[in-house]
Coordinates of C-alpha atoms in Angstrom, one line a residue:
M1 CA -9.6 -15.8 -22.6
A2 CA -11.6 -14.4 -20.4
Q3 CA -12.0 -10.7 -20.7
L4 CA -11.4 -8.1 -17.7
Q5 CA -13.8 -5.4 -17.7
F6 CA -13.0 -2.2 -15.6
N7 CA -15.4 -1.6 -12.9
A8 CA -14.5 1.3 -11.0
R9 CA -16.1 0.5 -7.4
Q10 CA -14.1 -2.8 -7.2
T11 CA -11.2 -1.2 -8.1
L12 CA -11.5 1.3 -5.4
V13 CA -12.1 -1.4 -2.8
I14 CA -8.9 -2.7 -4.2
S15 CA -7.1 0.1 -4.0
R16 CA -8.6 0.8 -0.3
I17 CA -7.3 -2.7 0.9
T18 CA -3.5 -2.2 -0.9
M19 CA -3.3 1.2 1.1
L20 CA -4.5 -0.6 4.3
V21 CA -2.2 -3.4 3.7
A22 CA 1.1 -1.0 3.0
A23 CA 0.0 0.9 6.0
L24 CA 0.1 -1.8 8.2
A25 CA 3.5 -3.2 6.1
M26 CA 5.3 0.3 6.5
I27 CA 4.3 0.7 10.7
A28 CA 5.4 -3.2 10.8
T29 CA 8.8 -2.8 9.3
I30 CA 9.2 0.6 11.2
V31 CA 8.8 -1.2 14.2
M32 CA 11.5 -3.8 13.4
A33 CA 13.9 -1.5 12.2
Y34 CA 13.9 1.2 14.9
P35 CA 12.3 1.0 18.2
L36 CA 12.7 -3.0 18.5
A37 CA 15.6 -3.3 16.6
E38 CA 17.4 -5.1 19.4
R39 CA 15.3 -7.9 19.4
F40 CA 15.0 -9.0 15.5
S41 CA 18.5 -10.4 13.8
L42 CA 20.6 -8.0 11.4
G43 CA 19.0 -10.0 8.5
V44 CA 15.4 -9.1 10.0
Q45 CA 16.5 -5.3 10.6
I46 CA 17.9 -5.3 6.7
T47 CA 14.9 -6.9 5.2
A48 CA 12.7 -4.6 7.4
H49 CA 14.6 -1.8 6.2
L50 CA 14.4 -2.4 2.5
L51 CA 10.8 -3.0 2.4
L52 CA 10.2 0.2 4.0
P53 CA 10.3 1.8 0.5
V54 CA 8.5 -0.9 -1.3
A55 CA 5.7 -0.5 1.1
A56 CA 6.0 3.2 0.7
G57 CA 5.6 2.7 -3.2
L58 CA 2.5 0.2 -2.7
F59 CA 0.9 2.9 -1.0
K60 CA 1.5 5.7 -3.1
L61 CA 0.3 3.0 -6.0
G62 CA -2.8 2.3 -4.2
Y63 CA -3.5 6.5 -3.9
V64 CA -3.1 6.8 -7.6
V65 CA -5.7 4.0 -8.2
R66 CA -8.0 5.2 -6.1
L67 CA -8.1 9.0 -7.4
A68 CA -8.4 6.7 -10.6
A69 CA -11.5 5.2 -9.7
H70 CA -12.7 8.1 -7.9
H71 CA -12.4 9.8 -11.1
T72 CA -14.1 7.4 -13.0
L73 CA -16.9 7.4 -11.0
G74 CA -17.3 11.3 -11.3
N75 CA -16.3 12.4 -7.9
Y76 CA -13.3 14.9 -8.8
S77 CA -13.1 16.5 -5.4
A78 CA -11.6 13.1 -3.8
G79 CA -8.1 13.6 -2.9

């Protein structure tokens, strides 16, 4: 079994990517659920509404992991 080593710089990059993907997902779900709702089926609208808080949760998780990586690197003013 391979051992996983905590690498703060890699974790910082992954957390930033997670935040970017989650932000794009939030924008996409907001657009599908609200201004362009008439162009999508009811099932897609429901899915968009359900995925919005999921994307927000992933964004928050990415932010917390980003803060932990900054803390590990000694950057206590990140936030």
